[in-house]
Coordinates of C-alpha atoms in Angstrom, one line a residue:
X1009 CA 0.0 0.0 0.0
X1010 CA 1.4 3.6 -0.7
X1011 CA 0.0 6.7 0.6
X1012 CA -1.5 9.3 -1.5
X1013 CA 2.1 11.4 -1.6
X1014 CA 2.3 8.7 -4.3
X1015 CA -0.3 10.1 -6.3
X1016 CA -1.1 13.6 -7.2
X1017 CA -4.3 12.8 -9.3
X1018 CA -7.5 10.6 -9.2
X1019 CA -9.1 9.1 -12.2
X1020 CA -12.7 8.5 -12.7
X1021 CA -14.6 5.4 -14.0
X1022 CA -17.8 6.7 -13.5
X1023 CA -17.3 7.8 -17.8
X1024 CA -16.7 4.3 -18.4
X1025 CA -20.6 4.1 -18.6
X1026 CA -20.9 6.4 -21.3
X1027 CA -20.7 5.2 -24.9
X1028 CA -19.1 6.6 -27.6
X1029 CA -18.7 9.3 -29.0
X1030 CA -18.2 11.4 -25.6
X1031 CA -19.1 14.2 -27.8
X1032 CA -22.5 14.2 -27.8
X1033 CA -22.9 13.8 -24.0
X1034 CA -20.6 16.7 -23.9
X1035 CA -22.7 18.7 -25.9
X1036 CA -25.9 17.6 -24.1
X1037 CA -24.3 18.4 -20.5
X1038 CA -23.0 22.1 -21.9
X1039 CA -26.7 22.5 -22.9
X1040 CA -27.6 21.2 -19.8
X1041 CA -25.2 23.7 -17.7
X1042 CA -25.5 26.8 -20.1
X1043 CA -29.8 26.6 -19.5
X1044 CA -28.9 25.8 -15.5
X1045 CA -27.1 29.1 -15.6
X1046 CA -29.4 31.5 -18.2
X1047 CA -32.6 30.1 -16.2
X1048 CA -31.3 30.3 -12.4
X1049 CA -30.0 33.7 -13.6
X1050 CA -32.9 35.1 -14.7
X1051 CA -34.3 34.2 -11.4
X1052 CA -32.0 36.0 -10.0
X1053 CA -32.3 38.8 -12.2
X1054 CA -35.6 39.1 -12.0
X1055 CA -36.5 38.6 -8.5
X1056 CA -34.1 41.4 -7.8
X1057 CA -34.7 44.2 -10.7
X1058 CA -38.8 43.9 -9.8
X1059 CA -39.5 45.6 -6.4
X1060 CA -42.6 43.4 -6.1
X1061 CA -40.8 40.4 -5.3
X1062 CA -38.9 41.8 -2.4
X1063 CA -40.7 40.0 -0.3
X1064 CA -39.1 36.9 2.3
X1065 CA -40.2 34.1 -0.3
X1066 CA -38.4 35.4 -3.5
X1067 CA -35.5 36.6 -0.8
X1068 CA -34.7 32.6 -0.6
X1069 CA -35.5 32.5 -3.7
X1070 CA -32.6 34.1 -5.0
X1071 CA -30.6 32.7 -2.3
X1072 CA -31.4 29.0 -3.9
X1073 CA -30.6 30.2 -7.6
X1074 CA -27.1 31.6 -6.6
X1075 CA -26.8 27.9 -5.2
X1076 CA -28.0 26.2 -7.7
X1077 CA -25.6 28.3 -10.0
X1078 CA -22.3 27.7 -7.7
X1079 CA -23.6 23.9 -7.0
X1080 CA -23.5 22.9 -10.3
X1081 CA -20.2 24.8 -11.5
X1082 CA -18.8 23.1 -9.0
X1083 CA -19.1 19.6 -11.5
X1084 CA -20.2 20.3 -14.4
X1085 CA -17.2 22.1 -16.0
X1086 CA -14.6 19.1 -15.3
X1087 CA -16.8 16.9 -16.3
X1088 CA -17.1 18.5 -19.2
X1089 CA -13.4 18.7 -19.6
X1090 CA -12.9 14.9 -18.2
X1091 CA -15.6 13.7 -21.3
X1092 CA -13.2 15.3 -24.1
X1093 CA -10.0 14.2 -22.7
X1094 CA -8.2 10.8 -22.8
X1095 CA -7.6 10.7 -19.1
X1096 CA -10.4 11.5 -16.9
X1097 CA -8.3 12.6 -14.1
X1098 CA -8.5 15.8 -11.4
X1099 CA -5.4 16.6 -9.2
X1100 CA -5.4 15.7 -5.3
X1101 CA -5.7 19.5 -4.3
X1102 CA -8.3 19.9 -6.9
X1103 CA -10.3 16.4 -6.0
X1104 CA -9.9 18.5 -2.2
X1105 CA -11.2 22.0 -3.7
X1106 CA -14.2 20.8 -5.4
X1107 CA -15.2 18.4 -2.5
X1108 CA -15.1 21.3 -0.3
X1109 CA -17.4 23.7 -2.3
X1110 CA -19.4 20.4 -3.5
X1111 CA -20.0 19.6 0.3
X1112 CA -20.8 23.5 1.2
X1113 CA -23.4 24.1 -1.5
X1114 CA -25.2 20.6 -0.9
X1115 CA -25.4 21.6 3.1
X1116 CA -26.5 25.0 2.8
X1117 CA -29.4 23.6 0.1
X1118 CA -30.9 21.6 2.7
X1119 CA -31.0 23.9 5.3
X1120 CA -31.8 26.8 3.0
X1121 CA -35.1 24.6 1.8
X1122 CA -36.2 23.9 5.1
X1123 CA -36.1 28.0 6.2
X1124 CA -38.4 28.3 3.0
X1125 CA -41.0 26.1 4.3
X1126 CA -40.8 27.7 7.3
X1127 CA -41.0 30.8 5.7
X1128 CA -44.9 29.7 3.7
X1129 CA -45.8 27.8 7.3
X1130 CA -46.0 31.4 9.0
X1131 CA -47.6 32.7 5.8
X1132 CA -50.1 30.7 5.9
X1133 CA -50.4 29.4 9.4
X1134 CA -49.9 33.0 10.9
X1135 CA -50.7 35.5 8.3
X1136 CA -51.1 38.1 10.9
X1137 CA -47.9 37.8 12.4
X1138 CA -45.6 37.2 9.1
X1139 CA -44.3 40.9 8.8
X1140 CA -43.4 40.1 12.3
X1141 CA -41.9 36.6 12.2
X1142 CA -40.0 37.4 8.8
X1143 CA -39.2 40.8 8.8
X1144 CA -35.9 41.2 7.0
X1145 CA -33.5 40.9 9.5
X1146 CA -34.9 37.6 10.6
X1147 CA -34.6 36.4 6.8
X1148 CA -31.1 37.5 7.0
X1149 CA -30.0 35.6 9.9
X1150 CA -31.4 32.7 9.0
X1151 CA -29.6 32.5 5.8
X1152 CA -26.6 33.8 7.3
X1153 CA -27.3 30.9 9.4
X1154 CA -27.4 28.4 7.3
X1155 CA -24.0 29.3 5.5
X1156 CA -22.3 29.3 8.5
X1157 CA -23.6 25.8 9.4
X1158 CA -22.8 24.9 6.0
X1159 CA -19.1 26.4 5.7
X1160 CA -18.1 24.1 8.9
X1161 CA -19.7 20.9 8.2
X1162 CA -17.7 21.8 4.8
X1163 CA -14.1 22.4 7.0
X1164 CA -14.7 19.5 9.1
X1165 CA -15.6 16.8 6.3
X1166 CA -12.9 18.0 4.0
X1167 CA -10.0 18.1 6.8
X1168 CA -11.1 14.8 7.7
X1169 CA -10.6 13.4 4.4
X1170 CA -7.4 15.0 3.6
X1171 CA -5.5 13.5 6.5
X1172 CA -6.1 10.1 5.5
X1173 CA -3.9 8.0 3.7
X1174 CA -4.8 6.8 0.6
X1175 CA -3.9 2.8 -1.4
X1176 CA -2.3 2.1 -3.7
X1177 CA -5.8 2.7 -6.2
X1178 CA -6.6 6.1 -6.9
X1179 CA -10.0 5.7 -9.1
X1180 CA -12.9 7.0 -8.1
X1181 CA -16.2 5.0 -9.1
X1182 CA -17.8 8.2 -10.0
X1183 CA -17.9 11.6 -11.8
X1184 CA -16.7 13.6 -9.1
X1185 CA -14.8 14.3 -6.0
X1186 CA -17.7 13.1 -3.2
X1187 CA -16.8 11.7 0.6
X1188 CA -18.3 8.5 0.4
X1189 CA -16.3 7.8 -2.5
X1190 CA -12.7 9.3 -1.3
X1191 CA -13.5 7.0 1.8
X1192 CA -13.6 3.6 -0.3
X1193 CA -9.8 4.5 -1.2
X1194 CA -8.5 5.0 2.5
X1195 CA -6.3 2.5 3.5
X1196 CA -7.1 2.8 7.3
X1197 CA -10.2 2.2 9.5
X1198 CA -12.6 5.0 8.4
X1199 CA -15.2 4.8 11.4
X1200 CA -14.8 8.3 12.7
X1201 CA -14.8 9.7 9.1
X1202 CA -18.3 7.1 8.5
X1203 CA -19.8 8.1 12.0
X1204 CA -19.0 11.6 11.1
X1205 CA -20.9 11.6 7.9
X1206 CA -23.7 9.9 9.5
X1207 CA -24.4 12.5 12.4
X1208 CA -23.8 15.4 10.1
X1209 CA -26.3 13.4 7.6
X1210 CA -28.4 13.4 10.6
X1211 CA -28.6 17.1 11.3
X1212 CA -27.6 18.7 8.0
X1213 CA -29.9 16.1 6.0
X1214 CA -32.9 14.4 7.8
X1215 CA -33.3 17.5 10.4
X1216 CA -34.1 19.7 7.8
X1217 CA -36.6 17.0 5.9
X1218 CA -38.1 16.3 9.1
X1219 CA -38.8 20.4 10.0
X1220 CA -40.5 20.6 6.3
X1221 CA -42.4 17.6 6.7
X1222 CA -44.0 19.2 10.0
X1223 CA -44.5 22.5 8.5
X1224 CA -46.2 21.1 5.0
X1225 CA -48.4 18.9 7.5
X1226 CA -49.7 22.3 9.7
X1227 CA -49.9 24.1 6.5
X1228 CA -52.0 21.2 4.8
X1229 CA -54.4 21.6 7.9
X1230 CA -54.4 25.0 7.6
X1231 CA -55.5 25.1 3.8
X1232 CA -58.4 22.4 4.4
X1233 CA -60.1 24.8 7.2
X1234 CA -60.5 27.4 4.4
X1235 CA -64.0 27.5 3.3
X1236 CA -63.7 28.6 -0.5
X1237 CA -62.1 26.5 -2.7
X1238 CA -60.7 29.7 -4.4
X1239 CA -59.0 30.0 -1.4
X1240 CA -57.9 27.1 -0.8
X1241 CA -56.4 27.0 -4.0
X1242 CA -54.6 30.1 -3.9
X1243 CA -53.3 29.3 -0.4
X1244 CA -51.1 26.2 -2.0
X1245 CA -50.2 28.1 -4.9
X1246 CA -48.0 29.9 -2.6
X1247 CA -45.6 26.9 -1.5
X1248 CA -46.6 24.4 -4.5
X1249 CA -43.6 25.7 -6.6
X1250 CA -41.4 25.3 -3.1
X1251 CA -42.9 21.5 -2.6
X1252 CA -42.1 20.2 -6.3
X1253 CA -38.4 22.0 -5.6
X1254 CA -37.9 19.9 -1.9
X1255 CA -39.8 16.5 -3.4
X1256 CA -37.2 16.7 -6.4
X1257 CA -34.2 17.1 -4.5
X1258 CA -34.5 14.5 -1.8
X1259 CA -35.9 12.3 -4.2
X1260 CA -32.7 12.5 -5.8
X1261 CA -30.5 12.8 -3.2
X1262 CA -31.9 10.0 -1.5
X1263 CA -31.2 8.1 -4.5
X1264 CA -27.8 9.3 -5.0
X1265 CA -26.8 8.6 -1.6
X1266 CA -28.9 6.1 0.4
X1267 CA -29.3 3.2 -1.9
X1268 CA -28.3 0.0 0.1
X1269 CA -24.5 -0.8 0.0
X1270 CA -25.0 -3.8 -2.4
X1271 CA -22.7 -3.7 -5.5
X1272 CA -24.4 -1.7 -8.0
X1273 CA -23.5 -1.2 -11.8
X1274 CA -21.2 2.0 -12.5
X1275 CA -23.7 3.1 -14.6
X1276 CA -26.2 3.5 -11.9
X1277 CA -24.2 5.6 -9.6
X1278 CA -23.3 7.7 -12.9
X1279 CA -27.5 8.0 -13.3
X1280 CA -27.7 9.0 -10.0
X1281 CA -25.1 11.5 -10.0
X1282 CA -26.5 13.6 -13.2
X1283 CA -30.1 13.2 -11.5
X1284 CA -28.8 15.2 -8.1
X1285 CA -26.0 17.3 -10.1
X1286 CA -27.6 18.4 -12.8
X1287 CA -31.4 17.7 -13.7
X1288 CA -32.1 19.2 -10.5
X1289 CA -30.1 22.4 -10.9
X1290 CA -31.8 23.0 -14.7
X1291 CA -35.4 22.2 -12.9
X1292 CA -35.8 24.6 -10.5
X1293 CA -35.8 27.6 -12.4
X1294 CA -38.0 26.0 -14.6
X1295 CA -40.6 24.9 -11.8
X1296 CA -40.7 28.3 -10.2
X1297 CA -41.4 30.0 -13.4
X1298 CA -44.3 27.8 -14.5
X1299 CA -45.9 27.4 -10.9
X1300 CA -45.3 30.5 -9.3
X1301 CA -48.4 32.9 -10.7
X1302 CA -46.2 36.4 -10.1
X1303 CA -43.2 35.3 -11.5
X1304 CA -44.4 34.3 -14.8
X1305 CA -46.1 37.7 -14.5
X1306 CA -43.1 39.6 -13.6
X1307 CA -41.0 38.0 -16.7
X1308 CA -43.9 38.4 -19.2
X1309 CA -43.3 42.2 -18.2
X1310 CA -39.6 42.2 -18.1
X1311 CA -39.6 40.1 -21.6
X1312 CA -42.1 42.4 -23.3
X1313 CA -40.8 45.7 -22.3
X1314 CA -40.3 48.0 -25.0
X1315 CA -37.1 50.4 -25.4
X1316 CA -38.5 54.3 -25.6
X1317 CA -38.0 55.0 -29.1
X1318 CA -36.0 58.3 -27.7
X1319 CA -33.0 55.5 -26.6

C-alpha cells in the first residue's frame, strides 16, 4: 500500500458508462449547464430588478438560484473537460477543492429549503404575524445561518478526508470528487470519518426533511379549514412551486446517496449523480417560473418591455 504522496491525481470510472462518441454527451451536458445558468440567472435577475418580489419568499429565492448556479459549476465544468479528454483525471488539491465547495453548497441547500417552508408555514399558518416573524433581519440571519452551518460541516468533512492515507488505487467510481467515494480508497479504518458523515447526515440532511415535513403537514391543515375553494387553492399556490423543488431534491439525493451498500452497476451511480447534479439544478428555475403565478407575470413584463424610441 502507498499513501496518497504517491499520487497527485484521481481518475474517474464513472465515464466508463458512457458510450461513444463522448461528444454528444458533452454537448448535451454544456446544454444542460448553459440553461442551469441563463434560467437560475434570470431568477436571479428578475427577482431582484422587480421591487414586487422583495418580499421573504423570493429573498430565498434568489438565495437557492445563486446555489444552484455555484452547485452545479462546482461539477459540471470538469466533467465536461474529463468527457473530451483521454484521461479523466482531477489533481489531489483539486479532488480536495471541489469536494469542499461540493460539500458547502449541498449543506446549505438543505438547510436553506427547510427556512423556506418555514417561511410559507408562517404565511399561511400566521398570516397576521408574518411581517413580524419574517421581517428582513430575521430572513437575514437565517440564511446567514445556514452558510455558517454549511461552511463548517464543509471544513470539518474536507480536513477529515485530507489527513487520511490513501492505497495504492486512486480511481474514483464516480464523476466527481464526493466523501463516500474518497472513503472507499482509505487504507485505514474510516469509522470516525463514516460516523462523522452519518451524524452530520443526521442534522444537516434528515433535520431539515423532518422540519418541512412538519410545517407542510400544519400548512396542509391550515389550507383544508379554508372554506372557498378559491382559497384554498390560492393558499397552495403559494408553497406548490417550493414543494415540487424539496420532493425533487431529496428524491434524488436520497437516490444518490442512500441506496443499500449492495454492489451496484457504474452506470447507476453515474445515473444517480446527473439526477442530483444536474437535472435538478436545470429544474428549479424551470418549476418556479411555470408554478409560481407572479413570477411568470413579472417576466412576461420584463420580456415584453419596449425600449422608448427616444433611446
Amino acid at each position: 500500500m502507498e499513501n496518497q504522496t504517491a499520487y497527485t491525481e484521481f481518475v474517474f470510472l464513472g465515464f466508463s458508462s458512457f458510450p461513444d462518441p463522448h461528444s454528444l454527451f458533452f454537448l448535451l451536458f454544456l446544454t444542460m449547464y448553459i440553461t442551469t445558468i441563463l434560467g437560475n440567472g434570470l431568477i436571479l435577475a428578475t427577482a431582484w430588478l422587480d421591487s414586487g418580489l422583495h418580499m421573504p419568499m423570493y429573498y430565498f429565492i434568489r438565495h437557492l438560484s445563486f446555489l444552484d448556479i455555484c452547485y452545479t459549476s462546482v461539477t459540471l465544468p470538469h466533467m465536461l473537460r474529463n468527457l473530451m479528454a483521454e484521461t479523466k483525471t482531477i489533481s489531489f488539491h483539486g479532488c480536495l477543492i471541489q469536494l469542499y465547495f461540493l460539500v458547502v453548497f449541498v449543506g446549505v441547500e438543505c438547510l436553506l429549503l427547510a427556512v423556506m417552508a418555514y417561511d410559507r408555514y408562517v404565511a399561511i399558518c400566521h398570516p397576521l404575524s408574518y411581517s413580524l416573524f419574517m421581517n428582513r433581519k430575521v430572513c437575514t440571519q437565517l440564511v446567514a445561518a445556514s452558510w455558517a452551518c454549511g461552511l463548517l460541516n464543509s471544513v470539518m468533512h474536507t480536513t477529515m478526508t485530507a489527513l487520511l492515507p490513501f492505497c495504492a488505487s486512486r480511481s474514483l467510481d464516480h464523476l466527481f470528487c464526493d466523501v463516500p467515494q474518497l472513503l472507499k480508497l482509505a487504507c485505514t479504518d474510516t469509522f470516525p470519518n463514516q460516523m462523522t458523515l452519518l451524524v452530520v447526515t443526521l442534522l444537516l440532511g434528515v433535520s431539515p426533511f423532518l422540519c418541512i415535513l412538519v410545517s407542510y403537514v400544519h400548512i396542509v391543515a391550515a389550507i383544508l379549514r379554508i372554506r372557498t375553494t378559491h382559497g384554498r387553492h390560492k393558499a397552495f399556490s403559494t408553497c406548490a412551486s417550493h414543494l415540487t423543488v424539496v420532493t425533487l431534491f431529496y428524491t434524488t439525493g436520497m437516490f444518490s446517496y442512500n441506496r443499500p451498500n449492495s454492489k451496484y452497476p457504474v452506470y447507476i451511480d453515474t445515473l444517480a449523480s446527473v439526477l442530483f447534479n444536474t437535472v435538478t439544478p436545470m429544474l428549479n428555475p424551470i418549476i418556479y417560473c411555470l408554478r409560481n403565478k407572479e413570477m411568470k407575470e413579472v417576466l412576461k413584463r420584463l420580456l415584453t418591455l419596449k425600449v422608448p424610441s427616444s433611446l
